[in-house]
C-alpha cells in the first residue's frame, strides 16, 4: 500500500470517531479528539508508520517506522477495540475508453454483529466469515433478499482445567466439572441451538471422522440427563469436603472477546451447581495466549480452532504430551500410542472406530472437556454472486476468485 494513498478511520468503543491520515512522510497523527482515549487504551501515543511500496523493500520496514506502535495498532484491531477502514484510490477503464477515478474501501469490523448492522444499512455487501449468530434473523428481517447461511466451523468451546494446580489435580474434581456442563443450554444461548454436540473430533455429518449422535451420547458427561449428572457431580465434590457451606472459589480465565467471555459466564453459572464459585478473569489476547502457554491459570474457557478435519491434527496438536498447544498438560503415553496406531491405518472404517475409542477415552480422562462445536452464519446481499462456504474450517473461505458483485 503506497504510504500516500492510505486513510484509516477508527471507531473507538463505537462512541468516539476520528481519522488517521498517512502523509508522504510515512507517519500518521491521531485526531486530538480521540488521542486521549487512544492513549489510555493502548498505553502509548499512536503514531503508525507505513511500509515502503518499493518492491526492493518487501519485507523490510523503513527505519522511521516504530514497530512497537505498529504492533499496538494490530493488537487493537485484533482485540476488537478498533474498526479500521483502508481506502484505495482506483482507476477503472470504461467501455467507451474513458478512465473513471474513484476509491475502493476495505472495512474490517470489530464485531460480527457490527458487520450485520453495517450490512443492514447497506454499507457492506458481505459480512465476515461465520461472524453472524444472534443477529441472523434481524438481518433477514431488515434485508429479506439477503442470504444468511450457517455452516459448521470446526471450532469448539472447551473447558480448560490445570491438572497441576490443587484441588484440580484431583481427578474426581475434574470429572465433576465435566459432568455439570449443560451443552444444550450453551448451544441454545450462544448459537440459537445450531451448535453441534461432540467430543474432540469434529462431529458428523460435517466431520468425516465424527461420531453419530447415538455414539456421542455415550461420551463421559454427555448424557442428556443434566440433573442426574449434576447430582453425581455434587456427590463427588462432597466426598472431597466441598458443599453448600464450603464452596470452592476460583478464577475463570478467558480471552476478553465476546465469543469467549459470554461462554465463560454461562460456564460460571453451571459450576455454581456443584459448589464452585467462579470469578470471571477476562484478559487481552496477547496476555491470554501467553498464560495458556505458561499454564498460568487454574480454570479457563477456551476455543480450539482446527485447521482441517483430520484426527492426526486434532490429537497430536491438542493432546500429545509434548505439544505446545496441549494447554492442560494432559499426558497419557498409552493414548499417544493409539494416536500412532490410528495414523498408520489404511482401513478407513477400522480407523474411524479407533478414533472414536480414543475420543471416548479423552473425554473420560477430562483431557479437555468439549462443550460444543460452533456454527456461524455468513450473510451477503443479493448482488453478491458466487459465494461458496466450506464446512470444516474457519480458515479456508477467503479465496474470492469466483465471487463477483452484480451492479
PDB file of C-alpha atoms in Angstrom, residues 12-178:
ATOM      1  CA  UNK A  12     -13.392   3.535  19.470  1.00  0.00           C
ATOM      2  CA  UNK A  13     -15.857   1.512  21.510  1.00  0.00           C
ATOM      3  CA  UNK A  14     -18.467   2.662  18.956  1.00  0.00           C
ATOM      4  CA  UNK A  15     -18.515   6.097  20.626  1.00  0.00           C
ATOM      5  CA  UNK A  16     -15.598   8.252  19.557  1.00  0.00           C
ATOM      6  CA  UNK A  17     -14.692   8.750  15.937  1.00  0.00           C
ATOM      7  CA  UNK A  18     -11.580  10.234  14.410  1.00  0.00           C
ATOM      8  CA  UNK A  19      -9.321   9.813  11.445  1.00  0.00           C
ATOM      9  CA  UNK A  20      -5.733   8.895  10.845  1.00  0.00           C
ATOM     10  CA  UNK A  21      -4.270  10.226   7.629  1.00  0.00           C
ATOM     11  CA  UNK A  22      -0.916   8.926   6.433  1.00  0.00           C
ATOM     12  CA  UNK A  23       1.053  11.593   4.567  1.00  0.00           C
ATOM     13  CA  UNK A  24       4.052  11.466   2.288  1.00  0.00           C
ATOM     14  CA  UNK A  25       6.448  11.299   5.241  1.00  0.00           C
ATOM     15  CA  UNK A  26       5.067   7.896   6.181  1.00  0.00           C
ATOM     16  CA  UNK A  27       3.673   8.995   9.550  1.00  0.00           C
ATOM     17  CA  UNK A  28       0.140   9.434  10.765  1.00  0.00           C
ATOM     18  CA  UNK A  29      -1.297  11.535  13.537  1.00  0.00           C
ATOM     19  CA  UNK A  30      -4.396  10.836  15.584  1.00  0.00           C
ATOM     20  CA  UNK A  31      -7.299  13.247  15.703  1.00  0.00           C
ATOM     21  CA  UNK A  32      -6.839  15.088  19.035  1.00  0.00           C
ATOM     22  CA  UNK A  33     -10.484  14.404  19.847  1.00  0.00           C
ATOM     23  CA  UNK A  34      -9.690  10.734  20.420  1.00  0.00           C
ATOM     24  CA  UNK A  35      -5.986  10.901  21.234  1.00  0.00           C
ATOM     25  CA  UNK A  36      -6.555  10.723  24.988  1.00  0.00           C
ATOM     26  CA  UNK A  37      -8.821   7.695  24.683  1.00  0.00           C
ATOM     27  CA  UNK A  38      -6.372   6.001  22.352  1.00  0.00           C
ATOM     28  CA  UNK A  39      -3.541   6.650  24.798  1.00  0.00           C
ATOM     29  CA  UNK A  40      -5.484   5.135  27.680  1.00  0.00           C
ATOM     30  CA  UNK A  41      -6.468   2.144  25.597  1.00  0.00           C
ATOM     31  CA  UNK A  42      -3.134   1.419  24.005  1.00  0.00           C
ATOM     32  CA  UNK A  43      -0.866   2.739  26.713  1.00  0.00           C
ATOM     33  CA  UNK A  44       1.155   4.633  24.094  1.00  0.00           C
ATOM     34  CA  UNK A  45       0.746   7.532  21.729  1.00  0.00           C
ATOM     35  CA  UNK A  46      -0.332   6.069  18.434  1.00  0.00           C
ATOM     36  CA  UNK A  47       1.906   7.086  15.568  1.00  0.00           C
ATOM     37  CA  UNK A  48       1.817   4.473  12.850  1.00  0.00           C
ATOM     38  CA  UNK A  49       4.450   4.228  10.148  1.00  0.00           C
ATOM     39  CA  UNK A  50       3.889   2.819   6.678  1.00  0.00           C
ATOM     40  CA  UNK A  51       5.702   0.265   4.561  1.00  0.00           C
ATOM     41  CA  UNK A  52       7.719   1.402   1.571  1.00  0.00           C
ATOM     42  CA  UNK A  53       5.977   0.360  -1.662  1.00  0.00           C
ATOM     43  CA  UNK A  54       9.309  -0.141  -3.400  1.00  0.00           C
ATOM     44  CA  UNK A  55       9.438  -3.857  -4.427  1.00  0.00           C
ATOM     45  CA  UNK A  56      13.064  -3.921  -3.341  1.00  0.00           C
ATOM     46  CA  UNK A  57      11.937  -3.121   0.173  1.00  0.00           C
ATOM     47  CA  UNK A  58       9.484  -6.020   0.505  1.00  0.00           C
ATOM     48  CA  UNK A  59       9.663  -7.467   3.993  1.00  0.00           C
ATOM     49  CA  UNK A  60      11.697  -4.517   5.260  1.00  0.00           C
ATOM     50  CA  UNK A  61      10.321  -1.756   7.422  1.00  0.00           C
ATOM     51  CA  UNK A  62      11.536   1.773   6.940  1.00  0.00           C
ATOM     52  CA  UNK A  63      13.837   2.959   9.728  1.00  0.00           C
ATOM     53  CA  UNK A  64      11.282   5.642  10.550  1.00  0.00           C
ATOM     54  CA  UNK A  65       8.595   3.108  11.427  1.00  0.00           C
ATOM     55  CA  UNK A  66       8.020   2.447  15.109  1.00  0.00           C
ATOM     56  CA  UNK A  67       7.396  -1.294  15.028  1.00  0.00           C
ATOM     57  CA  UNK A  68       6.136  -1.413  18.607  1.00  0.00           C
ATOM     58  CA  UNK A  69       3.420   1.110  17.863  1.00  0.00           C
ATOM     59  CA  UNK A  70       2.524  -0.749  14.698  1.00  0.00           C
ATOM     60  CA  UNK A  71       2.074  -3.896  16.795  1.00  0.00           C
ATOM     61  CA  UNK A  72      -0.099  -1.957  19.243  1.00  0.00           C
ATOM     62  CA  UNK A  73      -2.418  -0.925  16.429  1.00  0.00           C
ATOM     63  CA  UNK A  74      -2.601  -4.519  15.215  1.00  0.00           C
ATOM     64  CA  UNK A  75      -3.487  -5.641  18.741  1.00  0.00           C
ATOM     65  CA  UNK A  76      -6.234  -3.024  18.985  1.00  0.00           C
ATOM     66  CA  UNK A  77      -7.769  -4.345  15.795  1.00  0.00           C
ATOM     67  CA  UNK A  78      -7.425  -7.972  16.914  1.00  0.00           C
ATOM     68  CA  UNK A  79      -8.919  -7.206  20.305  1.00  0.00           C
ATOM     69  CA  UNK A  80     -11.918  -5.621  18.596  1.00  0.00           C
ATOM     70  CA  UNK A  81     -11.422  -2.199  20.177  1.00  0.00           C
ATOM     71  CA  UNK A  82     -10.985  -0.602  16.774  1.00  0.00           C
ATOM     72  CA  UNK A  83     -12.657  -0.679  13.401  1.00  0.00           C
ATOM     73  CA  UNK A  84     -10.352   0.165  10.548  1.00  0.00           C
ATOM     74  CA  UNK A  85     -11.116   1.230   7.028  1.00  0.00           C
ATOM     75  CA  UNK A  86      -8.463   1.341   4.328  1.00  0.00           C
ATOM     76  CA  UNK A  87      -9.328   3.388   1.232  1.00  0.00           C
ATOM     77  CA  UNK A  88      -7.579   2.659  -2.075  1.00  0.00           C
ATOM     78  CA  UNK A  89      -7.649   5.154  -4.966  1.00  0.00           C
ATOM     79  CA  UNK A  90      -8.521   3.267  -8.158  1.00  0.00           C
ATOM     80  CA  UNK A  91      -8.943   3.975 -11.818  1.00  0.00           C
ATOM     81  CA  UNK A  92     -11.391   1.992 -13.940  1.00  0.00           C
ATOM     82  CA  UNK A  93     -11.477   1.878 -17.729  1.00  0.00           C
ATOM     83  CA  UNK A  94     -14.998   2.428 -19.050  1.00  0.00           C
ATOM     84  CA  UNK A  95     -16.445   0.760 -22.120  1.00  0.00           C
ATOM     85  CA  UNK A  96     -16.070   3.991 -24.115  1.00  0.00           C
ATOM     86  CA  UNK A  97     -12.352   4.230 -23.352  1.00  0.00           C
ATOM     87  CA  UNK A  98     -12.656   6.921 -20.705  1.00  0.00           C
ATOM     88  CA  UNK A  99     -10.966   6.469 -17.333  1.00  0.00           C
ATOM     89  CA  UNK A 100     -13.098   6.769 -14.218  1.00  0.00           C
ATOM     90  CA  UNK A 101     -11.404   7.618 -10.917  1.00  0.00           C
ATOM     91  CA  UNK A 102     -12.749   6.617  -7.536  1.00  0.00           C
ATOM     92  CA  UNK A 103     -11.982   4.690  -4.379  1.00  0.00           C
ATOM     93  CA  UNK A 104     -12.416   1.159  -3.084  1.00  0.00           C
ATOM     94  CA  UNK A 105     -12.780   0.635   0.647  1.00  0.00           C
ATOM     95  CA  UNK A 106     -11.987  -2.424   2.691  1.00  0.00           C
ATOM     96  CA  UNK A 107     -13.676  -2.334   6.083  1.00  0.00           C
ATOM     97  CA  UNK A 108     -12.812  -4.542   8.974  1.00  0.00           C
ATOM     98  CA  UNK A 109     -15.466  -4.513  11.668  1.00  0.00           C
ATOM     99  CA  UNK A 110     -14.551  -5.354  15.208  1.00  0.00           C
ATOM    100  CA  UNK A 111     -17.652  -7.401  15.983  1.00  0.00           C
ATOM    101  CA  UNK A 112     -19.652  -9.683  13.781  1.00  0.00           C
ATOM    102  CA  UNK A 113     -22.830  -8.002  14.978  1.00  0.00           C
ATOM    103  CA  UNK A 114     -21.410  -4.626  13.915  1.00  0.00           C
ATOM    104  CA  UNK A 115     -20.914  -6.096  10.469  1.00  0.00           C
ATOM    105  CA  UNK A 116     -24.545  -7.183  10.372  1.00  0.00           C
ATOM    106  CA  UNK A 117     -25.698  -3.690  11.266  1.00  0.00           C
ATOM    107  CA  UNK A 118     -23.482  -2.294   8.518  1.00  0.00           C
ATOM    108  CA  UNK A 119     -24.951  -4.775   6.041  1.00  0.00           C
ATOM    109  CA  UNK A 120     -28.459  -3.818   7.097  1.00  0.00           C
ATOM    110  CA  UNK A 121     -27.552  -0.187   6.471  1.00  0.00           C
ATOM    111  CA  UNK A 122     -26.236  -1.099   3.014  1.00  0.00           C
ATOM    112  CA  UNK A 123     -22.680  -0.097   3.947  1.00  0.00           C
ATOM    113  CA  UNK A 124     -21.237  -3.507   3.100  1.00  0.00           C
ATOM    114  CA  UNK A 125     -22.395  -6.342   0.880  1.00  0.00           C
ATOM    115  CA  UNK A 126     -20.987  -9.326   2.810  1.00  0.00           C
ATOM    116  CA  UNK A 127     -20.285  -9.986   6.476  1.00  0.00           C
ATOM    117  CA  UNK A 128     -17.164 -11.652   7.794  1.00  0.00           C
ATOM    118  CA  UNK A 129     -16.949 -15.424   7.584  1.00  0.00           C
ATOM    119  CA  UNK A 130     -19.192 -17.097  10.189  1.00  0.00           C
ATOM    120  CA  UNK A 131     -19.371 -13.783  12.086  1.00  0.00           C
ATOM    121  CA  UNK A 132     -23.143 -13.784  12.435  1.00  0.00           C
ATOM    122  CA  UNK A 133     -25.065 -15.742  15.029  1.00  0.00           C
ATOM    123  CA  UNK A 134     -27.691 -13.972  17.077  1.00  0.00           C
ATOM    124  CA  UNK A 135     -28.455 -11.247  14.537  1.00  0.00           C
ATOM    125  CA  UNK A 136     -29.024 -13.501  11.534  1.00  0.00           C
ATOM    126  CA  UNK A 137     -32.795 -13.293  11.955  1.00  0.00           C
ATOM    127  CA  UNK A 138     -32.628  -9.493  12.229  1.00  0.00           C
ATOM    128  CA  UNK A 139     -30.503  -9.370   9.092  1.00  0.00           C
ATOM    129  CA  UNK A 140     -33.079 -11.370   7.145  1.00  0.00           C
ATOM    130  CA  UNK A 141     -35.932  -9.333   8.600  1.00  0.00           C
ATOM    131  CA  UNK A 142     -34.456  -5.977   7.572  1.00  0.00           C
ATOM    132  CA  UNK A 143     -32.911  -7.222   4.336  1.00  0.00           C
ATOM    133  CA  UNK A 144     -35.294 -10.008   3.242  1.00  0.00           C
ATOM    134  CA  UNK A 145     -33.483 -10.546  -0.043  1.00  0.00           C
ATOM    135  CA  UNK A 146     -30.198 -11.266   1.724  1.00  0.00           C
ATOM    136  CA  UNK A 147     -28.783 -14.739   2.244  1.00  0.00           C
ATOM    137  CA  UNK A 148     -27.565 -15.925   5.647  1.00  0.00           C
ATOM    138  CA  UNK A 149     -26.018 -19.371   5.508  1.00  0.00           C
ATOM    139  CA  UNK A 150     -24.969 -21.242   8.633  1.00  0.00           C
ATOM    140  CA  UNK A 151     -22.023 -23.616   8.449  1.00  0.00           C
ATOM    141  CA  UNK A 152     -20.025 -25.699  10.942  1.00  0.00           C
ATOM    142  CA  UNK A 153     -16.691 -24.083  11.754  1.00  0.00           C
ATOM    143  CA  UNK A 154     -14.525 -26.915  13.178  1.00  0.00           C
ATOM    144  CA  UNK A 155     -14.112 -24.724  16.257  1.00  0.00           C
ATOM    145  CA  UNK A 156     -15.041 -25.992  19.703  1.00  0.00           C
ATOM    146  CA  UNK A 157     -15.675 -24.346  23.042  1.00  0.00           C
ATOM    147  CA  UNK A 158     -13.914 -26.314  25.741  1.00  0.00           C
ATOM    148  CA  UNK A 159     -13.238 -26.334  29.453  1.00  0.00           C
ATOM    149  CA  UNK A 160      -9.592 -25.959  30.473  1.00  0.00           C
ATOM    150  CA  UNK A 161      -8.581 -27.376  33.848  1.00  0.00           C
ATOM    151  CA  UNK A 162      -4.992 -27.115  35.026  1.00  0.00           C
ATOM    152  CA  UNK A 163      -4.431 -30.584  36.427  1.00  0.00           C
ATOM    153  CA  UNK A 164      -1.221 -29.482  38.148  1.00  0.00           C
ATOM    154  CA  UNK A 165      -2.944 -26.964  40.460  1.00  0.00           C
ATOM    155  CA  UNK A 166      -4.733 -28.236  43.601  1.00  0.00           C
ATOM    156  CA  UNK A 167      -7.536 -29.092  44.060  1.00  0.00           C
ATOM    157  CA  UNK A 168      -7.806 -29.646  40.300  1.00  0.00           C
ATOM    158  CA  UNK A 169      -5.050 -32.244  40.481  1.00  0.00           C
ATOM    159  CA  UNK A 170      -7.811 -34.461  41.893  1.00  0.00           C
ATOM    160  CA  UNK A 171      -9.274 -36.491  39.032  1.00  0.00           C
ATOM    161  CA  UNK A 172     -12.728 -36.582  40.583  1.00  0.00           C
ATOM    162  CA  UNK A 173     -12.924 -32.793  40.927  1.00  0.00           C
ATOM    163  CA  UNK A 174     -12.144 -32.536  37.227  1.00  0.00           C
ATOM    164  CA  UNK A 175     -14.710 -35.191  36.392  1.00  0.00           C
ATOM    165  CA  UNK A 176     -17.356 -33.395  38.455  1.00  0.00           C
ATOM    166  CA  UNK A 177     -16.692 -30.196  36.489  1.00  0.00           C
ATOM    167  CA  UNK A 178     -17.171 -32.043  33.213  1.00  0.00           C
TER     168      UNK A 178
END
